[in-house]
Amino acid sequence: MRKMEEVRKMPDMQIAVLIPCYDEEMTIEKVITDWRHALPEATIYVYDNNSDDRTAEIALKAGVTVGYEPEKGKGNVIRRMFEEIQADCYILTDGDDTYSADRALDLLRGIQEGADMVIGDRLSTTYYEENKKKIHAFGNRLVQRLINRLFHADIPDVMTGCRALSREFIKRFQPQSHGFEIETEMTIFALQSKMIIRSVPIQYRDRPEGSKSKIHAIKDGVRILHTIWKMHWRGKSGKQKRRKKTGGVPGEHPDERIMNRLGDGHHE
């Protein structure tokens, strides 16, 4: 409890909760309520991605700041949010009520302690038990292992939609993604930039009855794999160009990244 009180007492830190939405009228009010309760000092932003329902109307009635991105695609709306919103700590979550706000203070604390990205890790909790679509679970594990292998990392959940980001990350990150590959792009960018990454285990749950996922397993899966390959290739090309400029081939050095797990009993 003492540590949570210390987090709340951190002065002069602007906290923004970012909720990109497309047709989430069933859940957006609850998501706003949960995050407002978890972080009453934060400013909550809901950006509507050309919804066909009352998502924006409900968010406005809830008293949060509402923005709009007419070009459909999660990457498009997140890019718009990063361009328009100013804060010291950005907490990104989905509007479908699948991510619990219970670990909001742990996400915030990681940024306050110097991390550039704090990942909300679904895969180390009850994610498999809660997720009825096994193809999504398989895809998450496949992408996780691929990225960790290619980029010599140990990230527990590379595609989570819930994470905290520093001002420095937002300033340096220039997203190219248009769709659901945006989370993969963010993770790889942080790794390639040798930013400080932490993780917090969070609870993940199914959408409520009647709420439909916007992810298309095959189409979005192909885009995610293409993003991984493209960023890996660019990273290798960049290293080769730097080696040519220096006139030598330096030895391989292990990445000096910080990867901590908050709230697992080893960080007290």
PDB file of C-alpha atoms in Angstrom:
ATOM      1  CA  MET A   1       0.000   0.000   0.000  1.00  0.00           C
ATOM      2  CA  ARG A   2       2.829   2.396   0.839  1.00  0.00           C
ATOM      3  CA  LYS A   3       4.316   2.071  -2.630  1.00  0.00           C
ATOM      4  CA  MET A   4       0.974   2.762  -4.269  1.00  0.00           C
ATOM      5  CA  GLU A   5       0.628   5.929  -2.171  1.00  0.00           C
ATOM      6  CA  GLU A   6       4.106   6.996  -3.264  1.00  0.00           C
ATOM      7  CA  VAL A   7       3.077   6.582  -6.897  1.00  0.00           C
ATOM      8  CA  ARG A   8       0.070   8.835  -6.429  1.00  0.00           C
ATOM      9  CA  LYS A   9       2.201  11.513  -4.739  1.00  0.00           C
ATOM     10  CA  MET A  10       4.590  11.944  -7.677  1.00  0.00           C
ATOM     11  CA  PRO A  11       4.254  15.682  -8.483  1.00  0.00           C
ATOM     12  CA  ASP A  12       3.665  17.427 -11.801  1.00  0.00           C
ATOM     13  CA  MET A  13       3.287  14.331 -13.937  1.00  0.00           C
ATOM     14  CA  GLN A  14       0.726  14.529 -16.709  1.00  0.00           C
ATOM     15  CA  ILE A  15      -0.927  11.145 -17.209  1.00  0.00           C
ATOM     16  CA  ALA A  16      -3.001  10.356 -20.287  1.00  0.00           C
ATOM     17  CA  VAL A  17      -5.138   7.238 -20.693  1.00  0.00           C
ATOM     18  CA  LEU A  18      -5.611   6.603 -24.411  1.00  0.00           C
ATOM     19  CA  ILE A  19      -8.553   4.486 -25.584  1.00  0.00           C
ATOM     20  CA  PRO A  20      -8.825   3.933 -29.360  1.00  0.00           C
ATOM     21  CA  CYS A  21     -12.315   2.721 -30.297  1.00  0.00           C
ATOM     22  CA  TYR A  22     -14.275   1.321 -33.188  1.00  0.00           C
ATOM     23  CA  ASP A  23     -17.888   0.308 -32.458  1.00  0.00           C
ATOM     24  CA  GLU A  24     -17.516  -0.176 -28.695  1.00  0.00           C
ATOM     25  CA  GLU A  25     -20.810   1.307 -27.454  1.00  0.00           C
ATOM     26  CA  MET A  26     -21.459  -1.780 -25.312  1.00  0.00           C
ATOM     27  CA  THR A  27     -18.298  -1.401 -23.247  1.00  0.00           C
ATOM     28  CA  ILE A  28     -16.809   2.077 -23.487  1.00  0.00           C
ATOM     29  CA  GLU A  29     -18.687   3.543 -20.516  1.00  0.00           C
ATOM     30  CA  LYS A  30     -17.441   0.781 -18.194  1.00  0.00           C
ATOM     31  CA  VAL A  31     -13.886   1.106 -19.500  1.00  0.00           C
ATOM     32  CA  ILE A  32     -13.934   4.845 -18.801  1.00  0.00           C
ATOM     33  CA  THR A  33     -15.354   4.282 -15.313  1.00  0.00           C
ATOM     34  CA  ASP A  34     -12.746   1.642 -14.451  1.00  0.00           C
ATOM     35  CA  TRP A  35      -9.756   3.699 -15.559  1.00  0.00           C
ATOM     36  CA  ARG A  36     -11.106   6.873 -13.985  1.00  0.00           C
ATOM     37  CA  HIS A  37     -11.380   5.016 -10.679  1.00  0.00           C
ATOM     38  CA  ALA A  38      -7.888   3.525 -11.043  1.00  0.00           C
ATOM     39  CA  LEU A  39      -6.221   6.811 -12.050  1.00  0.00           C
ATOM     40  CA  PRO A  40      -8.404   9.750 -10.983  1.00  0.00           C
ATOM     41  CA  GLU A  41      -5.556  12.182 -11.699  1.00  0.00           C
ATOM     42  CA  ALA A  42      -5.285  11.107 -15.360  1.00  0.00           C
ATOM     43  CA  THR A  43      -6.906  12.711 -18.386  1.00  0.00           C
ATOM     44  CA  ILE A  44      -8.850  10.124 -20.377  1.00  0.00           C
ATOM     45  CA  TYR A  45      -8.995  10.357 -24.166  1.00  0.00           C
ATOM     46  CA  VAL A  46     -11.334   8.310 -26.341  1.00  0.00           C
ATOM     47  CA  TYR A  47     -10.607   8.496 -30.069  1.00  0.00           C
ATOM     48  CA  ASP A  48     -13.371   7.222 -32.308  1.00  0.00           C
ATOM     49  CA  ASN A  49     -12.220   5.440 -35.461  1.00  0.00           C
ATOM     50  CA  ASN A  50     -15.249   6.157 -37.674  1.00  0.00           C
ATOM     51  CA  SER A  51     -17.634   4.000 -35.643  1.00  0.00           C
ATOM     52  CA  ASP A  52     -21.108   3.126 -36.886  1.00  0.00           C
ATOM     53  CA  ASP A  53     -22.565   3.136 -33.374  1.00  0.00           C
ATOM     54  CA  ARG A  54     -22.836   5.518 -30.380  1.00  0.00           C
ATOM     55  CA  THR A  55     -19.291   5.082 -29.054  1.00  0.00           C
ATOM     56  CA  ALA A  56     -18.343   8.766 -29.339  1.00  0.00           C
ATOM     57  CA  GLU A  57     -21.692   9.964 -27.975  1.00  0.00           C
ATOM     58  CA  ILE A  58     -21.402   7.755 -24.887  1.00  0.00           C
ATOM     59  CA  ALA A  59     -17.804   8.847 -24.290  1.00  0.00           C
ATOM     60  CA  LEU A  60     -18.796  12.508 -24.505  1.00  0.00           C
ATOM     61  CA  LYS A  61     -21.591  11.981 -21.990  1.00  0.00           C
ATOM     62  CA  ALA A  62     -19.067  10.305 -19.682  1.00  0.00           C
ATOM     63  CA  GLY A  63     -17.116  13.563 -19.630  1.00  0.00           C
ATOM     64  CA  VAL A  64     -13.867  12.524 -21.306  1.00  0.00           C
ATOM     65  CA  THR A  65     -11.995  14.163 -24.161  1.00  0.00           C
ATOM     66  CA  VAL A  66     -13.115  12.702 -27.497  1.00  0.00           C
ATOM     67  CA  GLY A  67     -11.139  12.809 -30.728  1.00  0.00           C
ATOM     68  CA  TYR A  68     -11.745  11.384 -34.194  1.00  0.00           C
ATOM     69  CA  GLU A  69      -9.778   9.533 -36.857  1.00  0.00           C
ATOM     70  CA  PRO A  70     -11.857   8.938 -40.013  1.00  0.00           C
ATOM     71  CA  GLU A  71      -9.452   6.487 -41.680  1.00  0.00           C
ATOM     72  CA  LYS A  72     -10.224   3.066 -40.244  1.00  0.00           C
ATOM     73  CA  GLY A  73      -7.429   1.037 -38.708  1.00  0.00           C
ATOM     74  CA  LYS A  74      -6.023   0.786 -35.197  1.00  0.00           C
ATOM     75  CA  GLY A  75      -2.617   2.007 -36.317  1.00  0.00           C
ATOM     76  CA  ASN A  76      -4.203   5.086 -37.886  1.00  0.00           C
ATOM     77  CA  VAL A  77      -6.099   6.096 -34.768  1.00  0.00           C
ATOM     78  CA  ILE A  78      -3.138   5.461 -32.450  1.00  0.00           C
ATOM     79  CA  ARG A  79      -0.898   7.558 -34.705  1.00  0.00           C
ATOM     80  CA  ARG A  80      -3.435  10.377 -34.481  1.00  0.00           C
ATOM     81  CA  MET A  81      -3.509  10.119 -30.679  1.00  0.00           C
ATOM     82  CA  PHE A  82       0.281  10.202 -30.401  1.00  0.00           C
ATOM     83  CA  GLU A  83       0.392  13.289 -32.636  1.00  0.00           C
ATOM     84  CA  GLU A  84      -2.278  15.256 -30.771  1.00  0.00           C
ATOM     85  CA  ILE A  85      -1.959  14.321 -27.084  1.00  0.00           C
ATOM     86  CA  GLN A  86       0.718  15.738 -24.786  1.00  0.00           C
ATOM     87  CA  ALA A  87       1.630  13.965 -21.536  1.00  0.00           C
ATOM     88  CA  ASP A  88       4.507  12.585 -19.466  1.00  0.00           C
ATOM     89  CA  CYS A  89       3.048   9.094 -19.237  1.00  0.00           C
ATOM     90  CA  TYR A  90       0.733   7.537 -21.818  1.00  0.00           C
ATOM     91  CA  ILE A  91      -1.309   4.473 -20.885  1.00  0.00           C
ATOM     92  CA  LEU A  92      -2.802   2.754 -23.895  1.00  0.00           C
ATOM     93  CA  THR A  93      -5.726   0.360 -23.502  1.00  0.00           C
ATOM     94  CA  ASP A  94      -8.606  -0.990 -25.586  1.00  0.00           C
ATOM     95  CA  GLY A  95     -12.236   0.077 -25.411  1.00  0.00           C
ATOM     96  CA  ASP A  96     -13.643  -3.465 -25.401  1.00  0.00           C
ATOM     97  CA  ASP A  97     -13.273  -4.098 -21.639  1.00  0.00           C
ATOM     98  CA  THR A  98     -10.862  -7.003 -22.116  1.00  0.00           C
ATOM     99  CA  TYR A  99      -8.048  -5.350 -20.135  1.00  0.00           C
ATOM    100  CA  SER A 100      -8.480  -4.826 -16.420  1.00  0.00           C
ATOM    101  CA  ALA A 101      -7.438  -1.472 -14.930  1.00  0.00           C
ATOM    102  CA  ASP A 102      -6.388  -3.142 -11.667  1.00  0.00           C
ATOM    103  CA  ARG A 103      -2.662  -2.810 -12.415  1.00  0.00           C
ATOM    104  CA  ALA A 104      -2.832   0.793 -13.607  1.00  0.00           C
ATOM    105  CA  LEU A 105      -0.604   2.036 -10.792  1.00  0.00           C
ATOM    106  CA  ASP A 106       2.039  -0.573 -11.570  1.00  0.00           C
ATOM    107  CA  LEU A 107       2.063   0.502 -15.219  1.00  0.00           C
ATOM    108  CA  LEU A 108       2.467   4.108 -14.129  1.00  0.00           C
ATOM    109  CA  ARG A 109       5.144   3.286 -11.565  1.00  0.00           C
ATOM    110  CA  GLY A 110       7.308   1.637 -14.223  1.00  0.00           C
ATOM    111  CA  ILE A 111       7.391   4.864 -16.259  1.00  0.00           C
ATOM    112  CA  GLN A 112       8.072   6.931 -13.141  1.00  0.00           C
ATOM    113  CA  GLU A 113      11.036   4.698 -12.357  1.00  0.00           C
ATOM    114  CA  GLY A 114      12.598   5.275 -15.774  1.00  0.00           C
ATOM    115  CA  ALA A 115      11.138   2.696 -18.158  1.00  0.00           C
ATOM    116  CA  ASP A 116      10.194   3.762 -21.680  1.00  0.00           C
ATOM    117  CA  MET A 117       7.621   0.995 -22.103  1.00  0.00           C
ATOM    118  CA  VAL A 118       5.742  -1.056 -19.516  1.00  0.00           C
ATOM    119  CA  ILE A 119       3.971  -4.003 -21.100  1.00  0.00           C
ATOM    120  CA  GLY A 120       0.658  -5.279 -19.755  1.00  0.00           C
ATOM    121  CA  ASP A 121       1.457  -8.987 -19.925  1.00  0.00           C
ATOM    122  CA  ARG A 122      -1.615 -11.153 -20.618  1.00  0.00           C
ATOM    123  CA  LEU A 123       0.223 -14.362 -21.361  1.00  0.00           C
ATOM    124  CA  SER A 124       1.621 -14.921 -17.864  1.00  0.00           C
ATOM    125  CA  THR A 125      -1.822 -14.838 -16.219  1.00  0.00           C
ATOM    126  CA  THR A 126      -5.092 -16.624 -17.092  1.00  0.00           C
ATOM    127  CA  TYR A 127      -5.147 -15.466 -20.700  1.00  0.00           C
ATOM    128  CA  TYR A 128      -5.405 -18.939 -22.247  1.00  0.00           C
ATOM    129  CA  GLU A 129      -8.241 -19.949 -19.925  1.00  0.00           C
ATOM    130  CA  GLU A 130     -10.174 -16.768 -20.650  1.00  0.00           C
ATOM    131  CA  ASN A 131      -9.562 -16.587 -24.399  1.00  0.00           C
ATOM    132  CA  LYS A 132     -12.013 -18.837 -26.236  1.00  0.00           C
ATOM    133  CA  LYS A 133     -10.415 -18.262 -29.659  1.00  0.00           C
ATOM    134  CA  LYS A 134      -7.474 -20.643 -29.637  1.00  0.00           C
ATOM    135  CA  ILE A 135      -6.175 -19.310 -32.957  1.00  0.00           C
ATOM    136  CA  HIS A 136      -5.568 -15.918 -31.311  1.00  0.00           C
ATOM    137  CA  ALA A 137      -3.720 -17.570 -28.426  1.00  0.00           C
ATOM    138  CA  PHE A 138      -1.597 -19.559 -30.879  1.00  0.00           C
ATOM    139  CA  GLY A 139      -0.857 -16.437 -32.913  1.00  0.00           C
ATOM    140  CA  ASN A 140       0.213 -14.499 -29.826  1.00  0.00           C
ATOM    141  CA  ARG A 141       2.649 -17.227 -28.793  1.00  0.00           C
ATOM    142  CA  LEU A 142       4.004 -17.624 -32.325  1.00  0.00           C
ATOM    143  CA  VAL A 143       4.703 -13.913 -32.743  1.00  0.00           C
ATOM    144  CA  GLN A 144       6.147 -13.671 -29.233  1.00  0.00           C
ATOM    145  CA  ARG A 145       8.663 -16.450 -29.902  1.00  0.00           C
ATOM    146  CA  LEU A 146       9.546 -15.128 -33.348  1.00  0.00           C
ATOM    147  CA  ILE A 147      10.269 -11.604 -32.121  1.00  0.00           C
ATOM    148  CA  ASN A 148      12.226 -12.800 -29.101  1.00  0.00           C
ATOM    149  CA  ARG A 149      14.353 -15.014 -31.338  1.00  0.00           C
ATOM    150  CA  LEU A 150      14.984 -12.466 -34.086  1.00  0.00           C
ATOM    151  CA  PHE A 151      15.662  -9.550 -31.756  1.00  0.00           C
ATOM    152  CA  HIS A 152      17.423 -11.482 -28.957  1.00  0.00           C
ATOM    153  CA  ALA A 153      14.829 -10.439 -26.395  1.00  0.00           C
ATOM    154  CA  ASP A 154      12.676 -11.913 -23.643  1.00  0.00           C
ATOM    155  CA  ILE A 155       9.393 -10.036 -23.988  1.00  0.00           C
ATOM    156  CA  PRO A 156       6.490 -11.952 -22.381  1.00  0.00           C
ATOM    157  CA  ASP A 157       3.687 -10.401 -24.477  1.00  0.00           C
ATOM    158  CA  VAL A 158       4.622  -8.522 -27.638  1.00  0.00           C
ATOM    159  CA  MET A 159       1.120  -7.782 -28.983  1.00  0.00           C
ATOM    160  CA  THR A 160      -0.714  -6.640 -25.875  1.00  0.00           C
ATOM    161  CA  GLY A 161      -3.090  -3.719 -26.345  1.00  0.00           C
ATOM    162  CA  CYS A 162      -2.410  -2.425 -22.833  1.00  0.00           C
ATOM    163  CA  ARG A 163       0.903  -0.732 -22.124  1.00  0.00           C
ATOM    164  CA  ALA A 164       2.395   2.428 -20.637  1.00  0.00           C
ATOM    165  CA  LEU A 165       4.745   4.618 -22.671  1.00  0.00           C
ATOM    166  CA  SER A 166       7.099   7.442 -21.778  1.00  0.00           C
ATOM    167  CA  ARG A 167       7.192  10.896 -23.331  1.00  0.00           C
ATOM    168  CA  GLU A 168      10.580   9.985 -24.823  1.00  0.00           C
ATOM    169  CA  PHE A 169       9.091   6.945 -26.565  1.00  0.00           C
ATOM    170  CA  ILE A 170       6.250   8.983 -28.077  1.00  0.00           C
ATOM    171  CA  LYS A 171       8.681  11.673 -29.219  1.00  0.00           C
ATOM    172  CA  ARG A 172      10.935   9.199 -31.043  1.00  0.00           C
ATOM    173  CA  PHE A 173       8.378   6.731 -32.365  1.00  0.00           C
ATOM    174  CA  GLN A 174       7.019   7.413 -35.861  1.00  0.00           C
ATOM    175  CA  PRO A 175       4.403   4.706 -36.487  1.00  0.00           C
ATOM    176  CA  GLN A 176       4.033   3.318 -39.986  1.00  0.00           C
ATOM    177  CA  SER A 177       1.329   0.748 -39.248  1.00  0.00           C
ATOM    178  CA  HIS A 178      -2.297   1.173 -40.283  1.00  0.00           C
ATOM    179  CA  GLY A 179      -3.924  -1.760 -38.495  1.00  0.00           C
ATOM    180  CA  PHE A 180      -3.448  -4.213 -35.649  1.00  0.00           C
ATOM    181  CA  GLU A 181       0.248  -4.604 -36.431  1.00  0.00           C
ATOM    182  CA  ILE A 182       0.805  -1.349 -34.500  1.00  0.00           C
ATOM    183  CA  GLU A 183       1.495  -3.170 -31.205  1.00  0.00           C
ATOM    184  CA  THR A 184       4.146  -5.311 -32.880  1.00  0.00           C
ATOM    185  CA  GLU A 185       5.742  -2.220 -34.386  1.00  0.00           C
ATOM    186  CA  MET A 186       5.866  -0.477 -30.996  1.00  0.00           C
ATOM    187  CA  THR A 187       7.520  -3.459 -29.328  1.00  0.00           C
ATOM    188  CA  ILE A 188      10.163  -3.922 -32.021  1.00  0.00           C
ATOM    189  CA  PHE A 189      10.901  -0.191 -32.121  1.00  0.00           C
ATOM    190  CA  ALA A 190      11.569  -0.182 -28.373  1.00  0.00           C
ATOM    191  CA  LEU A 191      13.876  -3.186 -28.746  1.00  0.00           C
ATOM    192  CA  GLN A 192      15.787  -1.774 -31.710  1.00  0.00           C
ATOM    193  CA  SER A 193      16.143   1.576 -29.932  1.00  0.00           C
ATOM    194  CA  LYS A 194      17.467  -0.218 -26.828  1.00  0.00           C
ATOM    195  CA  MET A 195      14.827   1.407 -24.681  1.00  0.00           C
ATOM    196  CA  ILE A 196      14.082   0.261 -21.153  1.00  0.00           C
ATOM    197  CA  ILE A 197      11.226  -2.245 -21.157  1.00  0.00           C
ATOM    198  CA  ARG A 198       9.385  -3.671 -18.177  1.00  0.00           C
ATOM    199  CA  SER A 199       6.322  -5.853 -17.835  1.00  0.00           C
ATOM    200  CA  VAL A 200       3.388  -6.157 -15.459  1.00  0.00           C
ATOM    201  CA  PRO A 201       1.159  -9.268 -15.430  1.00  0.00           C
ATOM    202  CA  ILE A 202      -2.438  -8.176 -16.039  1.00  0.00           C
ATOM    203  CA  GLN A 203      -5.788  -9.909 -16.200  1.00  0.00           C
ATOM    204  CA  TYR A 204      -7.323 -10.382 -19.629  1.00  0.00           C
ATOM    205  CA  ARG A 205     -10.940 -11.412 -20.155  1.00  0.00           C
ATOM    206  CA  ASP A 206     -13.365 -12.176 -22.945  1.00  0.00           C
ATOM    207  CA  ARG A 207     -15.471  -9.517 -24.575  1.00  0.00           C
ATOM    208  CA  PRO A 208     -19.021  -9.412 -23.227  1.00  0.00           C
ATOM    209  CA  GLU A 209     -21.713 -11.325 -25.088  1.00  0.00           C
ATOM    210  CA  GLY A 210     -22.645  -9.522 -28.299  1.00  0.00           C
ATOM    211  CA  SER A 211     -19.377  -7.604 -28.586  1.00  0.00           C
ATOM    212  CA  LYS A 212     -17.370  -8.652 -31.652  1.00  0.00           C
ATOM    213  CA  SER A 213     -13.615  -8.671 -32.165  1.00  0.00           C
ATOM    214  CA  LYS A 214     -12.328  -6.601 -35.090  1.00  0.00           C
ATOM    215  CA  ILE A 215      -9.261  -8.793 -35.639  1.00  0.00           C
ATOM    216  CA  HIS A 216      -9.147 -10.980 -38.763  1.00  0.00           C
ATOM    217  CA  ALA A 217      -6.774 -13.809 -37.896  1.00  0.00           C
ATOM    218  CA  ILE A 218      -5.375 -14.470 -41.384  1.00  0.00           C
ATOM    219  CA  LYS A 219      -5.299 -10.962 -42.844  1.00  0.00           C
ATOM    220  CA  ASP A 220      -3.970  -9.279 -39.710  1.00  0.00           C
ATOM    221  CA  GLY A 221      -1.606 -12.176 -39.056  1.00  0.00           C
ATOM    222  CA  VAL A 222       0.006 -11.674 -42.463  1.00  0.00           C
ATOM    223  CA  ARG A 223       0.397  -7.947 -41.789  1.00  0.00           C
ATOM    224  CA  ILE A 224       2.014  -8.633 -38.420  1.00  0.00           C
ATOM    225  CA  LEU A 225       4.487 -11.106 -39.909  1.00  0.00           C
ATOM    226  CA  HIS A 226       5.288  -8.637 -42.695  1.00  0.00           C
ATOM    227  CA  THR A 227       5.971  -5.932 -40.096  1.00  0.00           C
ATOM    228  CA  ILE A 228       8.334  -8.225 -38.192  1.00  0.00           C
ATOM    229  CA  TRP A 229      10.260  -9.140 -41.329  1.00  0.00           C
ATOM    230  CA  LYS A 230      10.421  -5.545 -42.596  1.00  0.00           C
ATOM    231  CA  MET A 231      11.710  -4.142 -39.296  1.00  0.00           C
ATOM    232  CA  HIS A 232      14.177  -6.994 -38.848  1.00  0.00           C
ATOM    233  CA  TRP A 233      15.552  -6.476 -42.359  1.00  0.00           C
ATOM    234  CA  ARG A 234      15.839  -2.712 -41.899  1.00  0.00           C
ATOM    235  CA  GLY A 235      17.636  -3.270 -38.611  1.00  0.00           C
ATOM    236  CA  LYS A 236      20.162  -5.595 -40.240  1.00  0.00           C
ATOM    237  CA  SER A 237      20.677  -3.207 -43.168  1.00  0.00           C
ATOM    238  CA  GLY A 238      21.259  -0.327 -40.758  1.00  0.00           C
ATOM    239  CA  LYS A 239      23.911  -2.288 -38.857  1.00  0.00           C
ATOM    240  CA  GLN A 240      25.703  -3.191 -42.090  1.00  0.00           C
ATOM    241  CA  LYS A 241      25.777   0.451 -43.208  1.00  0.00           C
ATOM    242  CA  ARG A 242      27.196   1.557 -39.846  1.00  0.00           C
ATOM    243  CA  ARG A 243      29.904  -1.107 -40.046  1.00  0.00           C
ATOM    244  CA  LYS A 244      30.937   0.056 -43.525  1.00  0.00           C
ATOM    245  CA  LYS A 245      31.231   3.651 -42.306  1.00  0.00           C
ATOM    246  CA  THR A 246      33.540   2.644 -39.447  1.00  0.00           C
ATOM    247  CA  GLY A 247      35.723   0.589 -41.792  1.00  0.00           C
ATOM    248  CA  GLY A 248      35.570  -2.558 -39.696  1.00  0.00           C
ATOM    249  CA  VAL A 249      33.319  -5.309 -38.470  1.00  0.00           C
ATOM    250  CA  PRO A 250      32.844  -4.988 -34.716  1.00  0.00           C
ATOM    251  CA  GLY A 251      32.226  -8.008 -32.584  1.00  0.00           C
ATOM    252  CA  GLU A 252      28.740  -8.843 -31.504  1.00  0.00           C
ATOM    253  CA  HIS A 253      27.724  -7.369 -28.190  1.00  0.00           C
ATOM    254  CA  PRO A 254      24.709  -8.477 -26.198  1.00  0.00           C
ATOM    255  CA  ASP A 255      21.901  -5.958 -25.979  1.00  0.00           C
ATOM    256  CA  GLU A 256      21.986  -4.026 -22.726  1.00  0.00           C
ATOM    257  CA  ARG A 257      18.293  -3.867 -22.062  1.00  0.00           C
ATOM    258  CA  ILE A 258      16.501  -3.802 -18.769  1.00  0.00           C
ATOM    259  CA  MET A 259      13.640  -6.268 -18.590  1.00  0.00           C
ATOM    260  CA  ASN A 260      11.981  -6.307 -15.177  1.00  0.00           C
ATOM    261  CA  ARG A 261       8.790  -7.940 -13.998  1.00  0.00           C
ATOM    262  CA  LEU A 262       6.808  -5.702 -11.628  1.00  0.00           C
ATOM    263  CA  GLY A 263       4.635  -7.221  -8.980  1.00  0.00           C
ATOM    264  CA  ASP A 264       6.069 -10.731  -9.110  1.00  0.00           C
ATOM    265  CA  GLY A 265       7.600 -10.716  -5.660  1.00  0.00           C
ATOM    266  CA  HIS A 266      11.141  -9.956  -6.871  1.00  0.00           C
ATOM    267  CA  HIS A 267      10.922  -6.207  -7.286  1.00  0.00           C
ATOM    268  CA  GLU A 268      10.030  -5.132  -3.770  1.00  0.00           C
TER     269      GLU A 268
END
